[in-house]
Steps between C-alpha positions, in 0.01 A plus 500: 500500500860620510724398789565849640710602802551857615812579704450848642651741754850410376821686424587383148873463432697359207812622316298784342240609754448575869134592555316524832133407549496292183296199393545206264223301338580137420298310243582130504879479484562851357515858620186651346564860600549762768158629611454863605386585853145550372500162326643332812207642703254346256681165494502472878123461489506255207443142621651364179844635591726344766668763718843513660579795725876557485487715812743754356770239436719497187379297202784403266560259212586154636871441547689289246794294626765404245670258739337251738549138604186293560705173529249301295553223393708294738587738784150559629598465866636855450215642285257398227302674230198554725681624812735711290203655322329568833818667628509710183140611550571588864789716378297676230662306215271405212762356259819309583777365276612168649855368492568152356734361771249239614530122511493408217623823343242673279665442162205470260205697369270225627624530858476879490143498372404244765609734781324795337182293488530387864522864605204595281292228664599622848396850394702707748769628265601490134817299444759505222726198532849558361710221347865409566771624264667157485296180513471372857773752594757274334704802392519401132176381331290767326278292268191551723508875421396425141141421606452822697319816392505840667124512552488184713849528650626860492794423732776237519734486799741275686408678824660353808821448307694627200565349157872436545593471133514835321469321165179325610359825640577684176319232295202515738488878473504480119209253506310727740569808286351327194183418696486832691519314832655678801819344641482552876840448661595397851847654475738299717835361389480128597867465597491802732170379648663162566795675667256683730316184604747370768485836680121487511506138617743586780274785612193277497676239712579766758138620507328162477443455874250785493669653803851593387736680736616854429835361382326251266283779356807714440684216325190412294465863391868510399450190283188646339689821423764293320226318307330828412820651356522205261127509422524870414776421252287211372209733421714779358706284263203293377296816439773651283531172306126471440473861383771443239347170385157663469652792308635250245182289489262797476257352753294668771711449812328524838720487809352336809537641853777750423661589831835678448599851397745353245221309324262796503770722351550238227125500425503880486781493243331226294177700485692806382646279227146420386496136609170321556564445871275511806559408861327445831579581861343310791328668796752338738798644314321837511404495864775298671878496507695199623840595635424477872364251753217386492411606141801319356348171620205533257636271228377582150641502145618758420587588860379813675767749401678806640317823581672655196353227278156538662500874432611431141189278461277779632663748261474264201126455550454874551687601182370224270817292476314214671164425341296298748472386858481117504461294816714190435244335731697189606313311772664222702403285795646608834718188492636597158581849628677354803710293259596808299260506204532848346195725463174577675137587440446846357165538327303602808745767619616634163276804469531607862880471502528682166252770604666552838848515345428698184185711542469564872868597512457742211699326223203492262127565462243221524435540126859396425477202734188391311697521176776280642259239638230498230532702178867434421492122559182480289679687224814282517295179492276624218185467711225688322242689707677449833694728732290819475163633614351542154163425342490152341806390699473177698360561848809369681506743792637546850365716781762625745479700823829688474450672836457178697800340669540137593757273661627214284444148637595218263260257669214708359612455137277317254822358354632171635834677545475673838857629526555871439793732579233758584367313805364750758581800278242778464404590143251742344254389233234238571340305214124527555369317191617346173290451188591262216291517184248713689450253787616546859769238573626650827345725763661607828 
């Protein structure tokens, strides 16, 4: 007997289709077909078929995140493979690319495969563990790249920091080009980032009491503005460097969390030149700007930018300059956040923030958002049979009520990281269910 599940009474949406009153038949881990209304009627009385009434909600391909931190191994007070996978499922994500800035750093094929296996055993989300560009983030050693292959490790990255040496980065890019491995760059000039650090530290000292005065808030904001000027230069200059190095090396360059108009303009030019370049924008850089109090106090790398930069991110995703929406899910303990650790949890709010910002406000259709969150990342990563609602594709699916609103409360997250800059904000788009390999892994 086949393992059959019928999802019916659904609006089916991917990059190519938007069909009301549709149905999907799952057989085992695959999409077996799209039954007609007449066939659905017959199946509803068939005891051999499991039924799932979508209630008119939107059924889409599961989201694919090219940038998440599950903090495993070594930093599991912040997150681990299981809780990160549960957070992914709660956010409609069925595949996540994990960053290697753990403790120890993921610098080998063996370590990467171990994390992939841990996620497979948990069963909530598919995981692709990336590997560091330099061994243990030492900034110079590349010998570990020789054992990698693009099927097991499609992405290398130094995320969380930058490879300071241009010569080392060029050699790494040449190695990656030969193996057809994506070089994913956290573009941030280390010397400018170091120059910004004292300003951030001063601001954090002023805010540390938890109840700063109006004068202390004003002074903290002024310090953060100084830091953010330097960090904008850090992103812009490193991006231009990495584009030129990748042009010489001939590798596939992927730019992480692009957040400035200058960088997006550079990507636009590089694409016109025919370079093999892709980039991501985060939901928080899409939906939030960070020039004013209190938003400026939400510390993240890269920082929340100006409204001009935010609108440039929206435009870049709308016109195809930016390829994907990636969460940069970066969970921390509340104590870590109080001490200034940059980043915050993003998997569970990603769709709602992106939908509210991009679709509800009229910047794009839901089909295009599906492309940015599913089809395009699947294509970039070379994932066969993922990212679309097609027969014989893997039944990695998400059901979303796009009409429902909810108020964000970090304490309700499945992630260990409860801090969010969206606390108490109202968003549209509630994840109702997530399927991985045909099995329900989350249900609201």
